[in-house]
Coordinates of C-alpha atoms and ligand atoms in Angstrom, one line a residue:
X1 CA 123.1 -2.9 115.9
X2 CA 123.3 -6.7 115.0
X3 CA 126.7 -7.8 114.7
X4 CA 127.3 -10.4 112.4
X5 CA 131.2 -11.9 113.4
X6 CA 133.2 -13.1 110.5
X7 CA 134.8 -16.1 112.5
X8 CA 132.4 -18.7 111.4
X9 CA 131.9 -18.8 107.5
X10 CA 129.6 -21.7 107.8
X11 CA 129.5 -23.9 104.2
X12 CA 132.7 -25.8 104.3
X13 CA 133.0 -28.3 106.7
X14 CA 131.9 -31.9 106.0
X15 CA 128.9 -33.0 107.1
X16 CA 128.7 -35.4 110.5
X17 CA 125.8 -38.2 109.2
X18 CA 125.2 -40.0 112.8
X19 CA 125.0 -39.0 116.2
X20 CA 128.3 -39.5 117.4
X21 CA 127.5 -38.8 120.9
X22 CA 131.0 -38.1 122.4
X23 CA 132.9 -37.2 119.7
X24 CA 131.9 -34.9 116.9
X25 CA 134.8 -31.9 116.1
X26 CA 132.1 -29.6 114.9
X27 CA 130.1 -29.6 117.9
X28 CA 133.2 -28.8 120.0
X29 CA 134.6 -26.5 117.7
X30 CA 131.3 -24.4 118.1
X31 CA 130.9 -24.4 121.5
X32 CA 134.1 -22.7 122.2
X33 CA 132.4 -19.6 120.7
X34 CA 130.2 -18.2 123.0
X35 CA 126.8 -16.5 122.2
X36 CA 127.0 -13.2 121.1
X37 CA 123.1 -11.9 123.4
X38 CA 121.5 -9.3 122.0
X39 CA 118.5 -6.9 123.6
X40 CA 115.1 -6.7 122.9
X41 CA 115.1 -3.6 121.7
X42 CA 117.7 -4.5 119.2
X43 CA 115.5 -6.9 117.4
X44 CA 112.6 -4.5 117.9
X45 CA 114.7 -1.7 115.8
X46 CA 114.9 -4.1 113.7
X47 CA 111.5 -4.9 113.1
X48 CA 110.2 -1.4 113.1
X49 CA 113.2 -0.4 110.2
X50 CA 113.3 -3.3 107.9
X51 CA 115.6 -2.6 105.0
X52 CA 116.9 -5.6 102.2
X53 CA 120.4 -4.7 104.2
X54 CA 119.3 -5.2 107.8
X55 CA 117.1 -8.0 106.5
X56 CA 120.7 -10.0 105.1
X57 CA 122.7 -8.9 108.5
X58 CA 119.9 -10.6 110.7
X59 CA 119.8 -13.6 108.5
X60 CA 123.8 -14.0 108.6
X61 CA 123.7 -13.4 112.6
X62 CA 121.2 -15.8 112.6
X63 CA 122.9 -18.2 110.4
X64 CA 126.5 -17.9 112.6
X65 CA 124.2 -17.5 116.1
X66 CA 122.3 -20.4 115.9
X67 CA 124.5 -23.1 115.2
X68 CA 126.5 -21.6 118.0
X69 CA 123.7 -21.8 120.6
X70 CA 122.5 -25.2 119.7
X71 CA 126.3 -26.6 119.9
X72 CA 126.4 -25.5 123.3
X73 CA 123.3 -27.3 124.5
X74 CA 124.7 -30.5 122.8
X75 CA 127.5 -30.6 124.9
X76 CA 125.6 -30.0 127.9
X77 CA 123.6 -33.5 126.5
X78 CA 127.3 -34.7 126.4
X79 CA 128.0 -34.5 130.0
X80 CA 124.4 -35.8 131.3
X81 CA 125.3 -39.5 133.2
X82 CA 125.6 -41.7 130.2
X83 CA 122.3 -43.7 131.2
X84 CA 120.4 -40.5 131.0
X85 CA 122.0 -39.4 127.6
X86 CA 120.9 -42.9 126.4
X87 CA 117.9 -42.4 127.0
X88 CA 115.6 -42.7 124.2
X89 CA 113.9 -39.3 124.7
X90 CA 116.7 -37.7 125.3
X91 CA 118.6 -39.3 122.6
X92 CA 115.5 -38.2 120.6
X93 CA 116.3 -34.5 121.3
X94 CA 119.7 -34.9 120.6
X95 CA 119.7 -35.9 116.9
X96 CA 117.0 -33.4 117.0
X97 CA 119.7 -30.6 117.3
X98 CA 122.2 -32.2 116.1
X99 CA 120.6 -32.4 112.8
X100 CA 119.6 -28.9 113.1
X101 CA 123.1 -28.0 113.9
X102 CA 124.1 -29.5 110.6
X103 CA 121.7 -28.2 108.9
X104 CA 122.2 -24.2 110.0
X105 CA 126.4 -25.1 110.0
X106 CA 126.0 -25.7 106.4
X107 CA 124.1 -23.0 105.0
X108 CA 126.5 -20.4 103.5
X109 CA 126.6 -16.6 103.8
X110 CA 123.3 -14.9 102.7
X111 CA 124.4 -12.7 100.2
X112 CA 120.9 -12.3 98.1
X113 CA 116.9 -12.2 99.0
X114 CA 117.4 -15.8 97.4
X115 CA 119.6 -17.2 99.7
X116 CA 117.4 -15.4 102.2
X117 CA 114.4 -17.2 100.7
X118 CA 116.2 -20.4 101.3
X119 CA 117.6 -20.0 104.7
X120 CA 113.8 -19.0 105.5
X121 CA 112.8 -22.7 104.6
X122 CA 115.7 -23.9 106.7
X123 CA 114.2 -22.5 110.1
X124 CA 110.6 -23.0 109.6
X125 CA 111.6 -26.1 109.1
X126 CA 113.9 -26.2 112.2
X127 CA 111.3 -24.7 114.2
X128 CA 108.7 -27.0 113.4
X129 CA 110.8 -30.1 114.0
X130 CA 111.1 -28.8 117.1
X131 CA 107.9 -28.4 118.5
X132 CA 108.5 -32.4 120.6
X133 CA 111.5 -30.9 122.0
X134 CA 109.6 -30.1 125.8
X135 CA 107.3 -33.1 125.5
X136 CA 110.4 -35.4 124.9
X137 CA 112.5 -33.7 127.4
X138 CA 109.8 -34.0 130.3
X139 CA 109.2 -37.2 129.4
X140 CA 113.0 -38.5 129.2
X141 CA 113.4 -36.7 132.7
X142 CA 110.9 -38.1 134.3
X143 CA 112.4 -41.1 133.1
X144 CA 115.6 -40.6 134.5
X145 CA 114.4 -39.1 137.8
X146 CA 117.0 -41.9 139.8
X147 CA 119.7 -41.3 137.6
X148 CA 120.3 -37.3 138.0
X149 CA 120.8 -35.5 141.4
X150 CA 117.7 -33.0 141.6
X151 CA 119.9 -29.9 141.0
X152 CA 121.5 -30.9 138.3
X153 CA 118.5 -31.8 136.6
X154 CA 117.3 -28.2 137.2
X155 CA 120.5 -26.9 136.3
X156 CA 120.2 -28.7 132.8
X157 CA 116.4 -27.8 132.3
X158 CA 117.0 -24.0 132.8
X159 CA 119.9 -23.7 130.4
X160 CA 118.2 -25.7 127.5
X161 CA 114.7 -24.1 128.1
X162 CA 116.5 -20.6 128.1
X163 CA 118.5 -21.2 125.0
X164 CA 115.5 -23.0 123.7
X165 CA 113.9 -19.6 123.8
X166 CA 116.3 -17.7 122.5
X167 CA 117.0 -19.5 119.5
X168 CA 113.4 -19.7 118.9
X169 CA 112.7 -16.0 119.5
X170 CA 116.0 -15.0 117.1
X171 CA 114.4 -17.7 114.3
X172 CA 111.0 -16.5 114.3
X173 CA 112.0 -12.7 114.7
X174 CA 114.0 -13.5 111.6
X175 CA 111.3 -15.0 109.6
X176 CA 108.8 -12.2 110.6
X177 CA 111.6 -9.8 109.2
X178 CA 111.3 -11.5 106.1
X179 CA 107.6 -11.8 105.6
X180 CA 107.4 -15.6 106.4
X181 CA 105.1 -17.2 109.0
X182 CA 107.2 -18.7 111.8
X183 CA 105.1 -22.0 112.2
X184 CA 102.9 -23.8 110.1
X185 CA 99.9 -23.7 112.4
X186 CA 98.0 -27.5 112.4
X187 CA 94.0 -27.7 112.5
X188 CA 93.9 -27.5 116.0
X189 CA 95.0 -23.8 116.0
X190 CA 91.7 -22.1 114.5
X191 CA 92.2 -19.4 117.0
X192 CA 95.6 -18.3 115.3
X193 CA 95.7 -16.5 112.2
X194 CA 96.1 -17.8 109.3
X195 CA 99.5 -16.1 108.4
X196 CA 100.8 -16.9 111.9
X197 CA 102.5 -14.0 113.4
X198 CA 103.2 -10.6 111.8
X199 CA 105.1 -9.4 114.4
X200 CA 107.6 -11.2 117.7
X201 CA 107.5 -8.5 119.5
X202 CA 104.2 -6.8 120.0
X203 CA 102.4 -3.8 121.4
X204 CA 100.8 -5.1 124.8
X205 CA 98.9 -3.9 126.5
X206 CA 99.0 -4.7 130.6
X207 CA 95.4 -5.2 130.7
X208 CA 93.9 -6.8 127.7
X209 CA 96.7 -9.2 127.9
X210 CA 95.4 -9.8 131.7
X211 CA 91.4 -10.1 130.3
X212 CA 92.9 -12.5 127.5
X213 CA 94.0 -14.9 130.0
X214 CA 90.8 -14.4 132.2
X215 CA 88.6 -14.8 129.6
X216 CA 90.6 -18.2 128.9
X217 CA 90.4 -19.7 132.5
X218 CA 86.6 -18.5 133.3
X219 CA 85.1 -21.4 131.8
X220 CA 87.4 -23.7 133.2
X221 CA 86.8 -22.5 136.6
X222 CA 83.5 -21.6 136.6
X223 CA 82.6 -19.6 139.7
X224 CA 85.9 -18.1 140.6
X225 CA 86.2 -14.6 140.2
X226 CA 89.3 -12.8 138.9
X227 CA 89.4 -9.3 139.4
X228 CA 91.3 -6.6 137.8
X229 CA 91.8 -4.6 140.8
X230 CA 94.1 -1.5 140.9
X231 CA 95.5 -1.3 137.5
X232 CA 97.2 1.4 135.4
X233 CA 96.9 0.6 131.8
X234 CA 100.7 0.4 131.2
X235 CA 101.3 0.0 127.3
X236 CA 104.9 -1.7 126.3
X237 CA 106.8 -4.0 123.6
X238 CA 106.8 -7.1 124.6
X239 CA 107.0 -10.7 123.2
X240 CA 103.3 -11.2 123.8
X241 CA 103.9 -15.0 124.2
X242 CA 105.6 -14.6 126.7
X243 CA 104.0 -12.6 129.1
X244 CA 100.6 -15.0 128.4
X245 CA 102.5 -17.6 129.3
X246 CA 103.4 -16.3 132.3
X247 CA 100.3 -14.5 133.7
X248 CA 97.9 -17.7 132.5
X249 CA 100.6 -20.0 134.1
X250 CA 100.2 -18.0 137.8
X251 CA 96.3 -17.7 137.4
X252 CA 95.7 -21.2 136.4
X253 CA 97.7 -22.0 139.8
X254 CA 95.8 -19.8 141.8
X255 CA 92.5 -21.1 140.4
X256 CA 93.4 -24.6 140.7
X257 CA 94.3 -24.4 144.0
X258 CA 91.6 -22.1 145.3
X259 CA 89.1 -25.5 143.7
X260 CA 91.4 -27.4 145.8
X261 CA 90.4 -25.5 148.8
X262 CA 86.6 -24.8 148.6
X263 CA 85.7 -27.6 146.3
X264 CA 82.6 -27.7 147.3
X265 CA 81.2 -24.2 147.4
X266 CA 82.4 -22.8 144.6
X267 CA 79.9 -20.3 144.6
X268 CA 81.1 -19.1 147.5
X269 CA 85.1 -18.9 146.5
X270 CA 87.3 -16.3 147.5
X271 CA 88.7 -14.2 144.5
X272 CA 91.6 -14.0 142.9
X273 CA 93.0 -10.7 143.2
X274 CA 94.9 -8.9 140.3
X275 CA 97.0 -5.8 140.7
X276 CA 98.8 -4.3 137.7
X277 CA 101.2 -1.1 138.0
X278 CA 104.4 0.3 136.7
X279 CA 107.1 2.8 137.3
X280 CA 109.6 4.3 134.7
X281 CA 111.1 0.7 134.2
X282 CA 109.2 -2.0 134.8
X283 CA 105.4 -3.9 134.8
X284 CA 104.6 -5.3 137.5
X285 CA 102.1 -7.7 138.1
X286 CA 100.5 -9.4 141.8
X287 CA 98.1 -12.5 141.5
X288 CA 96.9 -12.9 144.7
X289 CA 94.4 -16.0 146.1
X290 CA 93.2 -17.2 149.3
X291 CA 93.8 -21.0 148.4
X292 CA 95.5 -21.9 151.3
X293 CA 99.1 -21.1 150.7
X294 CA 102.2 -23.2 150.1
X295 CA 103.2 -25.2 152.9
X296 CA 106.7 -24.2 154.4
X297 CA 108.4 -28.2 153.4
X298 CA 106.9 -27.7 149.3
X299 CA 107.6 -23.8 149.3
X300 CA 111.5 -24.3 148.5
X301 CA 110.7 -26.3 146.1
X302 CA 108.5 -24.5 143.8
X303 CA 110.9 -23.6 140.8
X304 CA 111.8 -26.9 140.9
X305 CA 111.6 -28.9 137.1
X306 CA 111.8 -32.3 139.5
X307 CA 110.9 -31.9 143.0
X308 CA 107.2 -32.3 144.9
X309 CA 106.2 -34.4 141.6
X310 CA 106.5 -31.7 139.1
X311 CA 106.6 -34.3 136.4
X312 CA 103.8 -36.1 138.3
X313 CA 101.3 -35.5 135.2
X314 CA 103.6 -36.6 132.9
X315 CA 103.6 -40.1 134.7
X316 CA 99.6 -40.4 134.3
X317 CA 99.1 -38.3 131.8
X318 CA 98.3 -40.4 128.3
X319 CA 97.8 -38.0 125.6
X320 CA 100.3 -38.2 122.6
X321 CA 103.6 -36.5 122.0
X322 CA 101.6 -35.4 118.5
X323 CA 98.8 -33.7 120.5
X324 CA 101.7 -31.7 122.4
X325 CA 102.8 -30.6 119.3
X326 CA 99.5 -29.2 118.3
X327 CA 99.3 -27.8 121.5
X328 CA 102.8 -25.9 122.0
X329 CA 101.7 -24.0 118.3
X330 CA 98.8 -22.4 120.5
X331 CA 100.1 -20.6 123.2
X332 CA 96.7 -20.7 125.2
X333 CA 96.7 -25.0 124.9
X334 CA 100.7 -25.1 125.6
X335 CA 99.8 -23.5 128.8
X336 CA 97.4 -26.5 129.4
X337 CA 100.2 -28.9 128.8
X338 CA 100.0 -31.5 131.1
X339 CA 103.9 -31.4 132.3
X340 CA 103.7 -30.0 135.6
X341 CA 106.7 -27.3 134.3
X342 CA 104.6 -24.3 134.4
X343 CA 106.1 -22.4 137.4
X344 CA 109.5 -23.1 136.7
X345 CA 109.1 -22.8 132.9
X346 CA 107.4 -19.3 133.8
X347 CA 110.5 -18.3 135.7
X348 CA 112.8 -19.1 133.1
X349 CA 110.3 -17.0 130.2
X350 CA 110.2 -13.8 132.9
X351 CA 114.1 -14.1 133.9
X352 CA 114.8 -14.2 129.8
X353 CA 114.8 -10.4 128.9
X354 CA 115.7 -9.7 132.9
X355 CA 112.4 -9.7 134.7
X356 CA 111.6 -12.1 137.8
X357 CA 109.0 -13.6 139.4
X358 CA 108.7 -14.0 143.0
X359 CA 105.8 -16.1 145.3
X360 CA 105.4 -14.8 149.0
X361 CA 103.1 -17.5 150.5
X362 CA 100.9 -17.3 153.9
X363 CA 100.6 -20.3 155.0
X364 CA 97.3 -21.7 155.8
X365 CA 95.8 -18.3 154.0
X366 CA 97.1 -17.7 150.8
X367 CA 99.4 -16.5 147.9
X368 CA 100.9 -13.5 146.5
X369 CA 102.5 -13.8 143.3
X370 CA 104.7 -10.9 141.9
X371 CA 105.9 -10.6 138.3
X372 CA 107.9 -7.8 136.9
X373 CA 108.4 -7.4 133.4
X374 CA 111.2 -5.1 132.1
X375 CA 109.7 -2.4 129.9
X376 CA 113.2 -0.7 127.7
X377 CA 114.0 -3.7 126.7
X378 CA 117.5 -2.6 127.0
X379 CA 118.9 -5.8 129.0
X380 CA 120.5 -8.7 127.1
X381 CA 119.2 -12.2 126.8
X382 CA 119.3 -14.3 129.5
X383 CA 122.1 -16.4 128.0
X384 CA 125.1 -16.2 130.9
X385 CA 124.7 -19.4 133.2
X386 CA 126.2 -23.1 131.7
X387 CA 125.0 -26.6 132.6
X388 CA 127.7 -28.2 135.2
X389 CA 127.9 -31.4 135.2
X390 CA 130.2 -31.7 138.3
X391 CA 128.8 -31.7 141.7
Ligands
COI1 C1 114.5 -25.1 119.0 O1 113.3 -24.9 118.9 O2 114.9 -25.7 119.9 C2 115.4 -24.5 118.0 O3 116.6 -24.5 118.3 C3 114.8 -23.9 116.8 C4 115.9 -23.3 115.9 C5 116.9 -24.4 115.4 C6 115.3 -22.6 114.7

C-alpha cells in the first residue's frame, strides 16, 4: 500500500518569491524528512486496481513526496562550491525546482476528483518545465569541470539523475492513474501517440524491446549486424523507458565503436552479439562486440559523468537546449542526445528499481556488456545514497 504521512499538510506556509540560495526555511524544513521509496510493484497494483480512493491516496503521496524529494536535491545544489552554484545553468536548474517546490508545497490535501483535476495540471506542468533539466545540468558541469573534484561531481550527478527519475516516474504514474497524458508531446514526436502514455509501467517483452532498439540503430549503422542470439522470450512489467534506454544506450556503444575499428570495411564488420535469458528473478541481457575493447587506463573510468571527456560533445556540440527538449519527450532521440552521459546515465536507470550493469572488457578484442533487470519488482527505489559535499 501507498502511505500517505500526515506530517506535512502542505497549503499553509508562505510562499518564498526568489531564490534565496542559502537560506530558505522551507527547503530545510523539508529535507529533514526523508523519502518514504516505494516498489514497483506498488505502483503497478496501483495501476492495475484504480479506484477514486486509491486514485486520491496516490495524489496526496504525491503531493507530500514530491516536494520532499526535490527539497533534498536543492540542498545538495546548496553545498556545490559557490562558483559552481552560481553558475548560470546551474542556477537555471535551481529556480527550476525551487519553483516547483513551491508550487507542489502549496497545493493542499486532495480531497475531491477536482482537486485531483487540478493537482494534475500542477505536474504536467512541472514535468514539462523540466524537460532542460539534463541539458542544463551537462552543460553547467562541463562548465565547471575546474571547479568540482571529479568524484564529487559524480557523486552529485547520480543523486540528482536518480531522484530526477523517481520523481518523474511517481508524477507521470500519477497522471496515468488519472487518465491524463504525462507530457505534452511537441511536433517532433510523430512517433509517440497522440495521448502520450497509457500506462508507466508496461508489459515488455525481452525481445521486441531488443528488435525495437535494432530496428532504431540499423540505419544508422548500416552494415553491422546485430544478432539476437540465444534468447528466451522472457515477458515482465517493466518501465519500458527505461530498459530502451538502457539496451539502445549499450548497442549504440558497441556499434559506434565497432565503426571505430573497421571503418573502412564495414561490409566486413564483426557482429554484435545479443544474448537474452532469465531465471526466477531477473533479465538478463549480454551485448557483446569485437570493437577492440576498452583500454585498461579509460576502463575505470567508464561510469564516470566527467572523466575521459564524457561531456566532450557537449563542448562541440551546437544544437539548442530547445531541440534537447524535443528530444528528451522521445525516448528513441533522447538516447541520441549528444551529452556523452549515456553509460553512466544507463547505470543509474538499471541501478533504480535494483538491477546493475556491468562491462567485462578484452582488451585489444572486445566487449561484453551484462545487464540485469529485476523482474518482481519487489525492491524499493533507488533513493538511499546523499550528495557529500565534504571530501
Ligand atoms: C523533474 O523532472 O525533475 C521533476 O522533479 C518533475 C516533478 C516536479 C513532477
Amino acid at each position: 500500500m501507498i502511505r500517505v504521512s500526515k506530517r506535512l499538510t502542505g497549503g499553509s506556509r508562505a510562499k518564498v518569491s526568489e531564490p534565496q540560495f542559502y537560506a530558505n526555511k522551507a527547503v530545510q524544513e523539508y529535507a529533514q524528512f526523508k523519502p518514504t521509496p516505494i516498489t514497483l510493484r506498488q505502483l503497478l497494483f496501483y495501476e492495475r486496481h484504480r479506484t477514486n480512493e486509491r486514485l486520491l491516496k496516490s495524489a496526496n503521496y504525491v503531493r507530500q513526496e514530491l516536494p520532499i524529494r526535490i527539497a533534498h536535491r536543492l540542498r545538495d545544489m546548496q553545498q556545490l562550491p559557490f562558483i559552481v552554484g552560481m553558475n548560470s545553468h546551474i542556477l537555471t536548474v535551481y529556480q527550476l525546482y525551487l519553483d516547483a517546490f513551491e508550487r507542489l508545497r502549496c497545493c493542499k490535501p486532495i480531497e475531491t476528483l477536482g482537486d485531483n483535476a487540478r493537482f494534475c495540471q500542477t505536474l504536467q506542468h512541472s514535468l514539462q518545465d523540466h524537460l532542460v533539466v539534463i541539458p542544463h545540468l551537462a552543460l553547467g558541469m562541463q562548465e565547471c569541470q575546474e571547479y568540482i573534484t571529479i568524484e564529487k561531481r559524480d557523486n552529485f550527478m547520480n543523486t540528482l539523475l536518480r531522484s530526477r527519475i523517481s520523481r518523474r516516474v511517481l508524477a507521470e504514474q500519477h497522471l496515468v492513474l488519472s487518465g491524463c497524458p504525462p507530457v505534452v508531446t511537441s511536433a517532433a514526436n510523430d512517433d509517440l501517440p497522440e495521448s502520450g502514455k497509457t500506462m508507466v509501467f508496461q508489459h515488455c517483452k525481452a525481445q521486441q524491446i531488443l528488435r525495437n532498439c535494432i530496428s532504431r540503430l540499423e540505419p544508422k549503422y548500416p552494415g553491422i549486424k546485430m544478432i539476437i542470439q540465444q534468447s528466451c522470450d522472457v515477458e515482465f512489467s517493466y518501465v519500458l523507458d527505461h530498459i530502451e534506454y538502457i539496451l539502445y544506450q549499450i548497442l549504440r556503444n558497441s556499434l559506434c565503436h565497432t565503426k571505430s575499428r573497421h571503418p573502412s570495411h564495414l561490409h566486413a564488420c564483426p557482429p554484435i552479439y545479443i544474448t537474452v535469458c532469465a531465471n526466477d528473478t531477473d533479465v538478463y541481457f549480454r551485448i557483446s562486440d569485437k570493437a577492440g575493447g576498452i583500454p585498461a587506463s579509460v576502463y575505470p573510468q567508464l561510469w564516470s559523468f566527467g572523466r575521459h571527456g564524457n561531456f566532450k560533445n557537449v563542448k562541440t556540440w551546437t544544437g539548442t537546449i530547445n531541440e534537447q527538449i524535443a528530444n528528451e519527450n522521445d525516448p528513441a532521440a533522447a538516447q541520441l542526445m549528444p551529452l556523452g552521459m549515456g553509460l553512466p546515465m544507463s547505470k543509474v536507470y538499471a541501478e533504480f528499481w535494483g538491477g546493475d550493469i556491468s562491462i567485462m572488457t578484452l582488451d585489444n578484442f572486445g566487449t561484453d556488456a551484462y545487464v540485469r533487470i529485476p523482474k518482481l519488482g519487489d525492491q524499493l527505489e533507488h533513493l538511499d545514497e546523499e550528495f557529500s559535499a565534504s571530501d
